[in-house]
mmCIF file of C-alpha atoms in Angstrom:
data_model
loop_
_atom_site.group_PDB
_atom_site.id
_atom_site.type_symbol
_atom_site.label_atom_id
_atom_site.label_comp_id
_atom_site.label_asym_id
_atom_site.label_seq_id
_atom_site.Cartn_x
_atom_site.Cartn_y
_atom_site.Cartn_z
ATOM 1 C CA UNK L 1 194.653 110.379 144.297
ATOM 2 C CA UNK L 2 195.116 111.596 147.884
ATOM 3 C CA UNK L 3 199.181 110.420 147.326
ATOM 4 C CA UNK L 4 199.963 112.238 144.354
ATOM 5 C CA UNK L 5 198.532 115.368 145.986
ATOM 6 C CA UNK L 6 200.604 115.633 148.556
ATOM 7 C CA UNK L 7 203.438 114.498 146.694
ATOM 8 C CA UNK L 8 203.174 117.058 144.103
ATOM 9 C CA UNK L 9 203.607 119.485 147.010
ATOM 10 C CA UNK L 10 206.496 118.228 148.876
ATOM 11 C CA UNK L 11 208.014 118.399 145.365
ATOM 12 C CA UNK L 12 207.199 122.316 145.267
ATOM 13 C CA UNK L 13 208.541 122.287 148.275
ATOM 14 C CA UNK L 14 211.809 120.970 148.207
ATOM 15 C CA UNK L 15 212.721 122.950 145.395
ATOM 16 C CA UNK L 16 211.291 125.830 146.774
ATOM 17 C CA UNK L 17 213.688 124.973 149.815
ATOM 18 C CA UNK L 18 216.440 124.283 147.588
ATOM 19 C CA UNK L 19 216.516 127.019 145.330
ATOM 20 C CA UNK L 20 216.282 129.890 147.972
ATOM 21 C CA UNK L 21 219.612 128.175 149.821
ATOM 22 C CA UNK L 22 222.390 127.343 147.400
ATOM 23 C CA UNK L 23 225.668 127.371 148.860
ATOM 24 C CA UNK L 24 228.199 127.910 146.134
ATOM 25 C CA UNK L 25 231.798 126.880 145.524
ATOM 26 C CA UNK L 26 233.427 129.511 143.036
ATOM 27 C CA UNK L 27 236.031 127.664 140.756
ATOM 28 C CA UNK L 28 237.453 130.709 139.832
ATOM 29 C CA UNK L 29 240.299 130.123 137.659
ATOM 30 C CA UNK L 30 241.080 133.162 135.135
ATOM 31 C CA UNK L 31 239.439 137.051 134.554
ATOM 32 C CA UNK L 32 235.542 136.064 134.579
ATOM 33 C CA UNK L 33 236.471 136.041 138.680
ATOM 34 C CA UNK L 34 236.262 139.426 138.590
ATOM 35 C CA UNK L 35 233.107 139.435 137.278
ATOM 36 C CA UNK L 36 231.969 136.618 139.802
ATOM 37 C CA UNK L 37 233.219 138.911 142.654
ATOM 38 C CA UNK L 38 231.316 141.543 141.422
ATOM 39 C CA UNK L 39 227.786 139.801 141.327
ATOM 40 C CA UNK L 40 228.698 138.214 144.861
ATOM 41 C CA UNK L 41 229.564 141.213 146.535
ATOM 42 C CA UNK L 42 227.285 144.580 147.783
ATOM 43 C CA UNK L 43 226.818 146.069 144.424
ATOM 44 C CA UNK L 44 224.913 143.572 142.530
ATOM 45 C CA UNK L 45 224.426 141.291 145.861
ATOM 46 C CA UNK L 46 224.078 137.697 145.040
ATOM 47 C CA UNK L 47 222.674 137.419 148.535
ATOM 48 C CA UNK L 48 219.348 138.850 147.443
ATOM 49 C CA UNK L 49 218.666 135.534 145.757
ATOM 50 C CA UNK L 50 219.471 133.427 148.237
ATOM 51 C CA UNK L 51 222.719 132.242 147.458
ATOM 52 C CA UNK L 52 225.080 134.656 149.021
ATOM 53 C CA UNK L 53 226.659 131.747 151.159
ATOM 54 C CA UNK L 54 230.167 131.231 149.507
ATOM 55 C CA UNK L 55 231.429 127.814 151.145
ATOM 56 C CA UNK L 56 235.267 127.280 150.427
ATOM 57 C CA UNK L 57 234.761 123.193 150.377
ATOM 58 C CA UNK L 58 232.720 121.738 147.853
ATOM 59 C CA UNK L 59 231.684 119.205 150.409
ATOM 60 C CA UNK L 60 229.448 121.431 152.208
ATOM 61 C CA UNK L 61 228.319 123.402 149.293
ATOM 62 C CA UNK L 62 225.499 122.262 146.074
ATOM 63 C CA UNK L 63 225.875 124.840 143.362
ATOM 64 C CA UNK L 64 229.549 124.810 141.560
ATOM 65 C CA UNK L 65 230.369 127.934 139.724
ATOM 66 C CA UNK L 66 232.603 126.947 137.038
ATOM 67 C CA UNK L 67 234.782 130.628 136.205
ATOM 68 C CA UNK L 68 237.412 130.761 133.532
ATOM 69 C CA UNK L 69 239.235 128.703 131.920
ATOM 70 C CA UNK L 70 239.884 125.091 132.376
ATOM 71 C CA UNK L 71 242.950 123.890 130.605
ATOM 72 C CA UNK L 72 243.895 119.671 130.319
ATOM 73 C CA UNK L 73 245.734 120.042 133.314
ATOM 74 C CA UNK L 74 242.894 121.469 135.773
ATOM 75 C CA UNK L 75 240.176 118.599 134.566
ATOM 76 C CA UNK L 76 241.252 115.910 136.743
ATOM 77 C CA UNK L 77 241.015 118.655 139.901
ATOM 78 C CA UNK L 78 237.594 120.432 138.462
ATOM 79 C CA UNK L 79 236.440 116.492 138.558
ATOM 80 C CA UNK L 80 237.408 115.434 141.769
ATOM 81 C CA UNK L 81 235.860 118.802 143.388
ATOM 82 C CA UNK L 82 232.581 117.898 141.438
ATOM 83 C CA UNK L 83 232.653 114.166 142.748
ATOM 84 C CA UNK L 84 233.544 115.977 146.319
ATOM 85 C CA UNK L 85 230.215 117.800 146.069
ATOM 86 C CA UNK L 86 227.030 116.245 147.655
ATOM 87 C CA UNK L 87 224.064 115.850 146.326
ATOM 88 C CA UNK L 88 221.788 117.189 145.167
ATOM 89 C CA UNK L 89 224.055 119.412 143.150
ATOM 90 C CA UNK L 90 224.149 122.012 140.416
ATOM 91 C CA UNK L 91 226.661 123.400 137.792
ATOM 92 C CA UNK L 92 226.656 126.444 136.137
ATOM 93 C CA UNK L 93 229.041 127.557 133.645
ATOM 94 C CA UNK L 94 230.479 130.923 133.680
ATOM 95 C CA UNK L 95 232.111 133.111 130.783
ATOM 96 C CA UNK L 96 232.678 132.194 127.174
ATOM 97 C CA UNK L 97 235.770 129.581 127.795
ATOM 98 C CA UNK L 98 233.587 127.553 130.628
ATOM 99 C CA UNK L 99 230.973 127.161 128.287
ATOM 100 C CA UNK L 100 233.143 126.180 125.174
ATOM 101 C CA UNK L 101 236.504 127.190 125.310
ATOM 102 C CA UNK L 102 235.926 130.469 124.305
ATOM 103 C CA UNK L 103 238.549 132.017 122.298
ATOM 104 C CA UNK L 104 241.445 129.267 123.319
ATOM 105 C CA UNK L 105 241.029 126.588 120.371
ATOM 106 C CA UNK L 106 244.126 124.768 120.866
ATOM 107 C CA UNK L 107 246.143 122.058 122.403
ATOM 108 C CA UNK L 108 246.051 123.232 126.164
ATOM 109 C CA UNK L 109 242.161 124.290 126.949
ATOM 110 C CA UNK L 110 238.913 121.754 127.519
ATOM 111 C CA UNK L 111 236.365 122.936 124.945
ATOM 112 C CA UNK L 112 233.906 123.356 127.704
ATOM 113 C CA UNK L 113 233.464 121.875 130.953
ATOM 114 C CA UNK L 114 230.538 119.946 130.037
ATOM 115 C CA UNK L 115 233.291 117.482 128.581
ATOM 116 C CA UNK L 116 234.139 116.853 131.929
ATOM 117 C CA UNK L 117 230.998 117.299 133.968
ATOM 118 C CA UNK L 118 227.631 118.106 133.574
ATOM 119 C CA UNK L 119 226.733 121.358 133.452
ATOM 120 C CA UNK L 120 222.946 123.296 134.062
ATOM 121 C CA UNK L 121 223.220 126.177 133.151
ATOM 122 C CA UNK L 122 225.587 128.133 130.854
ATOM 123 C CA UNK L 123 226.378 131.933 130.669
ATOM 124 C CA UNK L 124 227.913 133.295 128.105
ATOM 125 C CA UNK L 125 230.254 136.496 127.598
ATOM 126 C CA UNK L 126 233.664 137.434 127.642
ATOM 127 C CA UNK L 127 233.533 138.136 130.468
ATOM 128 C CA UNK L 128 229.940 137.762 131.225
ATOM 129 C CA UNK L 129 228.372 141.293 133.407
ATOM 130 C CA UNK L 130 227.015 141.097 136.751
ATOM 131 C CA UNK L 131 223.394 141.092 135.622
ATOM 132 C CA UNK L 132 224.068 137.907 133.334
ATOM 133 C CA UNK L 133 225.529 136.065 136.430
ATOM 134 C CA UNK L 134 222.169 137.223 138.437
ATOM 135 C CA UNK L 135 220.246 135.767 135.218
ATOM 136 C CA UNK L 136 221.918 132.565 134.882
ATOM 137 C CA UNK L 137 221.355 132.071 139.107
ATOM 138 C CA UNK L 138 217.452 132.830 138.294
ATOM 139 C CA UNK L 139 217.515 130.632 135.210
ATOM 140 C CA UNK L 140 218.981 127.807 137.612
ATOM 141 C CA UNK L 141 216.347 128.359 140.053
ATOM 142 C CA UNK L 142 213.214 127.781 137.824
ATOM 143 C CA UNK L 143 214.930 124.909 136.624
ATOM 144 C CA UNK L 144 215.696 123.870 140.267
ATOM 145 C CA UNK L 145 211.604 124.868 141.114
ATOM 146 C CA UNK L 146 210.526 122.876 138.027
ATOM 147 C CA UNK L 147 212.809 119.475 137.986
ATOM 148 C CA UNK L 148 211.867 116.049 140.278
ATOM 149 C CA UNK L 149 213.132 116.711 143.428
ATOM 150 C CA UNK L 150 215.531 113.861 144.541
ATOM 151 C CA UNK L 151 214.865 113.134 148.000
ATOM 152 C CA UNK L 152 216.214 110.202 148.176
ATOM 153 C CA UNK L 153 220.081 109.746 147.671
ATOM 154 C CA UNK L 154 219.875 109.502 144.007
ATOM 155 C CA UNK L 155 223.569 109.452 142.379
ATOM 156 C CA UNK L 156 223.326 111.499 138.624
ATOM 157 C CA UNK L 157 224.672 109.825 136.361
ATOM 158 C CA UNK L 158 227.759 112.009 135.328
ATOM 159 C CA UNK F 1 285.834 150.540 123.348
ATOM 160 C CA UNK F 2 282.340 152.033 125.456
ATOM 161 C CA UNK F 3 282.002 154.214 122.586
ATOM 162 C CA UNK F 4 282.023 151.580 119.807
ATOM 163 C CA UNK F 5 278.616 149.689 119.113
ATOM 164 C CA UNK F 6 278.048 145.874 120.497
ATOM 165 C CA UNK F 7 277.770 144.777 116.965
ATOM 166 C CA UNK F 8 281.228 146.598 115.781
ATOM 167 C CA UNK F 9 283.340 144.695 118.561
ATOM 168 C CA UNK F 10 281.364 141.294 117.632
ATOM 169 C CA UNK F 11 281.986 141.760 114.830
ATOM 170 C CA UNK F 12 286.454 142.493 115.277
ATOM 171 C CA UNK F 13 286.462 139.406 117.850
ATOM 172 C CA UNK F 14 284.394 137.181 116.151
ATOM 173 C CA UNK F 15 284.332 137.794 112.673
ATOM 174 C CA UNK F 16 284.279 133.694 111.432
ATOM 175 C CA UNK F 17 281.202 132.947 113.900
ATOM 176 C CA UNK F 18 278.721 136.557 112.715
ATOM 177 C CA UNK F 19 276.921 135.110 110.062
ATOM 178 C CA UNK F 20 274.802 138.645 109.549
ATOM 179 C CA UNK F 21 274.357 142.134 111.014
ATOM 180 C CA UNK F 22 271.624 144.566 111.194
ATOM 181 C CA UNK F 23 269.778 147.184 113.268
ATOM 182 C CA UNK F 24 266.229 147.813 112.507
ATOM 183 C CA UNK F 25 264.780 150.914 114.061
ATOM 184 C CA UNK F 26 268.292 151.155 116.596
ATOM 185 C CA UNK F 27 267.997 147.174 118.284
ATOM 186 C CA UNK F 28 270.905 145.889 117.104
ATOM 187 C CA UNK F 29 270.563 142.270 115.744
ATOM 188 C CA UNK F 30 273.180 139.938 114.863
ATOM 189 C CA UNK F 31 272.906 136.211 113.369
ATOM 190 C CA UNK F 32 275.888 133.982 114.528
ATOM 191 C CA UNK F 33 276.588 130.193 114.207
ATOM 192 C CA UNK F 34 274.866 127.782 116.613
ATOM 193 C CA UNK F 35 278.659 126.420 117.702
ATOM 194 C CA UNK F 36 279.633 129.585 118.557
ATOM 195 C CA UNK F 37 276.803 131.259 121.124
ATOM 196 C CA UNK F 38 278.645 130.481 124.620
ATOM 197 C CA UNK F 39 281.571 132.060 123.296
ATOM 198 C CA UNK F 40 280.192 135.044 122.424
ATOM 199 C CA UNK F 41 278.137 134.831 125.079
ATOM 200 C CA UNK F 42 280.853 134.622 127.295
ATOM 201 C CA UNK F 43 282.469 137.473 125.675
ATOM 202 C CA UNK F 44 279.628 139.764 126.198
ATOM 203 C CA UNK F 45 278.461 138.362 130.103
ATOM 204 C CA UNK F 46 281.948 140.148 130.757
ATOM 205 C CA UNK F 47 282.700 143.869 131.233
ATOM 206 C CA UNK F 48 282.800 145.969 129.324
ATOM 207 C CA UNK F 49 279.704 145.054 127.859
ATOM 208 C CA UNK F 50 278.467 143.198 130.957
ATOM 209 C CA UNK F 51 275.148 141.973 129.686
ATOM 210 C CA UNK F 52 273.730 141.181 132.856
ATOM 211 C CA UNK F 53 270.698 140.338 132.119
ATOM 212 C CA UNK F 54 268.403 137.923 129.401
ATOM 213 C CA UNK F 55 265.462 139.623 128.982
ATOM 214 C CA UNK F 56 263.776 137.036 126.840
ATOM 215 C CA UNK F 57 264.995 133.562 125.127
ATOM 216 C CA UNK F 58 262.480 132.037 122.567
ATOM 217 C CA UNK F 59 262.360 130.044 119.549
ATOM 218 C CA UNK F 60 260.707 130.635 115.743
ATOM 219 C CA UNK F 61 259.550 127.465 113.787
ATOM 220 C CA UNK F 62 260.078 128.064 110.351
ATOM 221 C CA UNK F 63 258.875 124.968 108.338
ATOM 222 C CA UNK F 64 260.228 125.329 104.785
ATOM 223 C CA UNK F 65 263.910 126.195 106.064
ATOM 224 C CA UNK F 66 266.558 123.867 106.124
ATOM 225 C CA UNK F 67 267.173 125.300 109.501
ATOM 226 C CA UNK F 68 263.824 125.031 110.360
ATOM 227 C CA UNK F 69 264.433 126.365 113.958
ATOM 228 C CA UNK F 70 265.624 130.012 115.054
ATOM 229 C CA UNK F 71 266.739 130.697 118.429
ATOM 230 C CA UNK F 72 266.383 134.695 119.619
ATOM 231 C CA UNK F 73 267.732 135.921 122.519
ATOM 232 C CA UNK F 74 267.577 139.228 123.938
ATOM 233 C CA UNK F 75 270.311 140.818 126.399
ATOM 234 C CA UNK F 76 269.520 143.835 128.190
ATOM 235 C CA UNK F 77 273.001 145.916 129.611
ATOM 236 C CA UNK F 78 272.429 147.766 132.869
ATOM 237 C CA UNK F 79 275.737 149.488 133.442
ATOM 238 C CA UNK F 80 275.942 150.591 129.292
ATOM 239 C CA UNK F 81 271.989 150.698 128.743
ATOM 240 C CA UNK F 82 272.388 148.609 125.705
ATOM 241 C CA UNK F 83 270.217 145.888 124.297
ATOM 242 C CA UNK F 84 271.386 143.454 121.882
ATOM 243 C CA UNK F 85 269.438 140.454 119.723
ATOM 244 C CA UNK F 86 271.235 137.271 119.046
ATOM 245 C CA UNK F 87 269.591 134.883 116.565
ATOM 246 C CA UNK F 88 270.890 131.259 115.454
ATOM 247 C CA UNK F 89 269.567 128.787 113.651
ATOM 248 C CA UNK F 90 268.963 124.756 114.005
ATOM 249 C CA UNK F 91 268.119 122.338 111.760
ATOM 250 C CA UNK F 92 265.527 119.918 112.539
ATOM 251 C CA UNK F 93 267.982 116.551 112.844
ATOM 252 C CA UNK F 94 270.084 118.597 115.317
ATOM 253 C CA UNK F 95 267.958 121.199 117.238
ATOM 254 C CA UNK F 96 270.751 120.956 120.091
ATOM 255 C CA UNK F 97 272.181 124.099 121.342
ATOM 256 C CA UNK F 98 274.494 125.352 124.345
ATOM 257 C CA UNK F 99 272.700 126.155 127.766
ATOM 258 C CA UNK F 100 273.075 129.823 129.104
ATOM 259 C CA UNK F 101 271.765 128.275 132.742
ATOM 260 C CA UNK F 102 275.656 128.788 133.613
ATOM 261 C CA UNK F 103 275.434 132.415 132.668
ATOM 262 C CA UNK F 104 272.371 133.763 133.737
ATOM 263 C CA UNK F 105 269.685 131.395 136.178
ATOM 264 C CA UNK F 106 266.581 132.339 134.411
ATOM 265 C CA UNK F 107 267.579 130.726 131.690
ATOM 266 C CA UNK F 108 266.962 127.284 133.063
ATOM 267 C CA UNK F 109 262.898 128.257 132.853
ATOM 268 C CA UNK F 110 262.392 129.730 129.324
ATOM 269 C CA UNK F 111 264.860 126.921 128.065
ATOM 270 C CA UNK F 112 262.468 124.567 129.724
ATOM 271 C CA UNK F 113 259.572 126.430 128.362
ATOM 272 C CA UNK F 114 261.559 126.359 124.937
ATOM 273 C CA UNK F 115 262.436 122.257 125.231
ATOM 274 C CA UNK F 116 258.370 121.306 126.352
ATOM 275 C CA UNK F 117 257.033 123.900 122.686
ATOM 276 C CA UNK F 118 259.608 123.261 120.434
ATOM 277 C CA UNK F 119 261.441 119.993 121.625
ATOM 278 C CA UNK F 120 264.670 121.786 120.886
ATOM 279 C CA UNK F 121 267.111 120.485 123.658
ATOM 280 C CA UNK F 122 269.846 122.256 125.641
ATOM 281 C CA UNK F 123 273.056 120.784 126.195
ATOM 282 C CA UNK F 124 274.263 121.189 129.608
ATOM 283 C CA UNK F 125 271.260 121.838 131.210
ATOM 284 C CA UNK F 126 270.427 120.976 134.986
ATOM 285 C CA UNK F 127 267.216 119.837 134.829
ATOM 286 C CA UNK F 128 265.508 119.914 131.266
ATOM 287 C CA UNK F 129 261.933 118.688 131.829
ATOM 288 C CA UNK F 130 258.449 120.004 130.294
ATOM 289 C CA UNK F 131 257.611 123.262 132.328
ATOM 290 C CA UNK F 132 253.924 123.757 131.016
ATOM 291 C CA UNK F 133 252.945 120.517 129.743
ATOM 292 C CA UNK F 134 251.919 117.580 131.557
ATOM 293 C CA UNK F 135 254.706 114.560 131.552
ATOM 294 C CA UNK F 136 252.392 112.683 129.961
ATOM 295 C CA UNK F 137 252.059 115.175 126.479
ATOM 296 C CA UNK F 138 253.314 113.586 123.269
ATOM 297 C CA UNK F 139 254.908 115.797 120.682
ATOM 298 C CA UNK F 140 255.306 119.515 121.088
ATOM 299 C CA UNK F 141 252.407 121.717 120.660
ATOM 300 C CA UNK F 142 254.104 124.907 119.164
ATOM 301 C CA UNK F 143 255.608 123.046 116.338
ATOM 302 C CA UNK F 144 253.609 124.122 112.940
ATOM 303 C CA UNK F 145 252.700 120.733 112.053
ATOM 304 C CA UNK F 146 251.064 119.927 115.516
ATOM 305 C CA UNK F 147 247.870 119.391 114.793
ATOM 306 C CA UNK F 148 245.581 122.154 115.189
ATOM 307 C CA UNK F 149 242.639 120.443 116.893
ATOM 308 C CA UNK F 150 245.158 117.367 118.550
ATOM 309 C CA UNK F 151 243.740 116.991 122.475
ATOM 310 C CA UNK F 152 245.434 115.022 124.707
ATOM 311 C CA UNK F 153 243.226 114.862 127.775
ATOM 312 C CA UNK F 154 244.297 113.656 130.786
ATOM 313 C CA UNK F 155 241.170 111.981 132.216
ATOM 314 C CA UNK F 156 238.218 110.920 129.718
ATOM 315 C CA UNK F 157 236.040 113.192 128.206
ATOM 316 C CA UNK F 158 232.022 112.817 128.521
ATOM 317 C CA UNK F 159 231.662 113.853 124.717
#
């Protein structure tokens, strides 16, 4: 009895921790960038939310923003910066073509990234504004408050 | 010979090779033989037409023809301010046509770009690879009967 008490909070606390400091890689690859830059810079202020720390390596960083377009070609790279990424980590998927493709039904263009990792959270829109970045970061972080906190090294199955 | 139009003079110095001649809305078009483009090509690189540059080089897939392929270029004259259209036709057997890499360099790209979406190939060209596709990509994706919903991924998909 006395266990799962304070278990249950160390859970609420982790993701507590966790959600209030998500370093994010942008994998910004077409015109929902623009967007991105917009929610991550003074107007809309991504910072507010506690995940205003842009890390250029996806080794040091635990959310990956997924933005634009990911054609055949850029899989293999979008995969290798996910397996880069330590854990625990997140995924959200940004703009209409992240989340399925979007408009680009052909020979070229993955039909959404979750064919090629997992993803937590999608936003749609073409391109998606500010405000549904902002909502898609405080979607993430109720799920991030709500899931089993992996303390231990615990690999995801991708 | 300044005053006379591009298609006129094709038209005097070639007229075995121009097939057909038109100019919708004032860009002059003309449809020659596949065997005779570097010729005429030549012909026009040169003062006093001095086409120097190729403002575009594409191809049209047209199923149901015997010819099923249609090359278009389109020349752009700085010193004369003139624009011309050149069109030829391949069949599907043979879709083989002169290079203009030797004429002007930015050919070599879009005839690479042609070669990797059409498969039509370019005789005397440097270095005809795929320029968008990976070297891995079967077929040619701009051809009508690629499959619409074909992938060819290059690492395995989750779903």
């Amino acid at each position: 009895m006395q266990g799962n008490f304070i278990t249950t909070k160390l859970n609420a606390m982790l993701g507590w921790a966790r959600k209030f400091s998500l370093f994010h890689y942008p994998y910004v690859t077409a015109c929902c960038g623009m967007e991105y830059m917009s929610a991550a810079c003074a107007h809309f202020d991504i910072d507010r939310f506690g995940a205003g720390w842009t890390r250029f390596s996806p080794r040091q960083s635990d959310l990956l923003l997924v933005v634009g377009t990911i054609s055949q070609k850029q899989a293999p790279i979008l995969r290798t910066v996910y397996d880069q990424m330590t854990e625990p980590k997140w995924v959200i998927a940004l703009g209409a073509c992240a989340v399925s493709g979007g408009i680009y039904d052909n020979y070229a263009v993955v039909q959404g990234v979750d064919q090629v990792i997992p993803v937590d959270v999608y936003i749609p829109g073409c391109p998606p504004r500010p405000e549904m970045v902002l909502d898609g970061l405080l979607k993430l972080q109720e799920k991030i408050q709500q899931q089993k906190q992996d303390w231990r090294w615990q690999k995801r199955q991708p | 010979m300044a005053e006379k139009t591009t298609l006129e003079a094709l038209k005097q110095k070639f007229p075995e090779y121009v097939v057909e001649m038109s100019a919708p809305f004032g860009d002059e078009t003309v449809v020659i033989r596949k065997e005779a483009l570097l010729e005429i090509v030549a012909f026009l690189r040169k003062p006093p037409f001095d086409f120097q540059m190729l403002l575009d080089l594409t191809c049209v897939d047209h199923p149901g023809r015997s010819d099923r392929f249609e090359m278009v270029y389109h020349l752009f004259s700085l010193a004369s301010n003139r624009r011309l259209r050149i069109k030829l036709s391949l069949p599907e057997q043979a879709a083989v046509v002169g290079s203009l890499v030797r004429f002007w360099k930015n050919a070599n790209w879009l005839e690479r770009e042609v070669f990797d979406m059409f498969g039509v190939r370019f005789e005397g060209h440097p270095d005809l690879r795929r320029l968008f596709m990976n070297d891995a990509f079967e077929g040619h994706p701009l051809r009508k009967d690629y499959p619409l919903r074909k992938r060819q991924p290059l690492i395995p998909l989750r779903k």
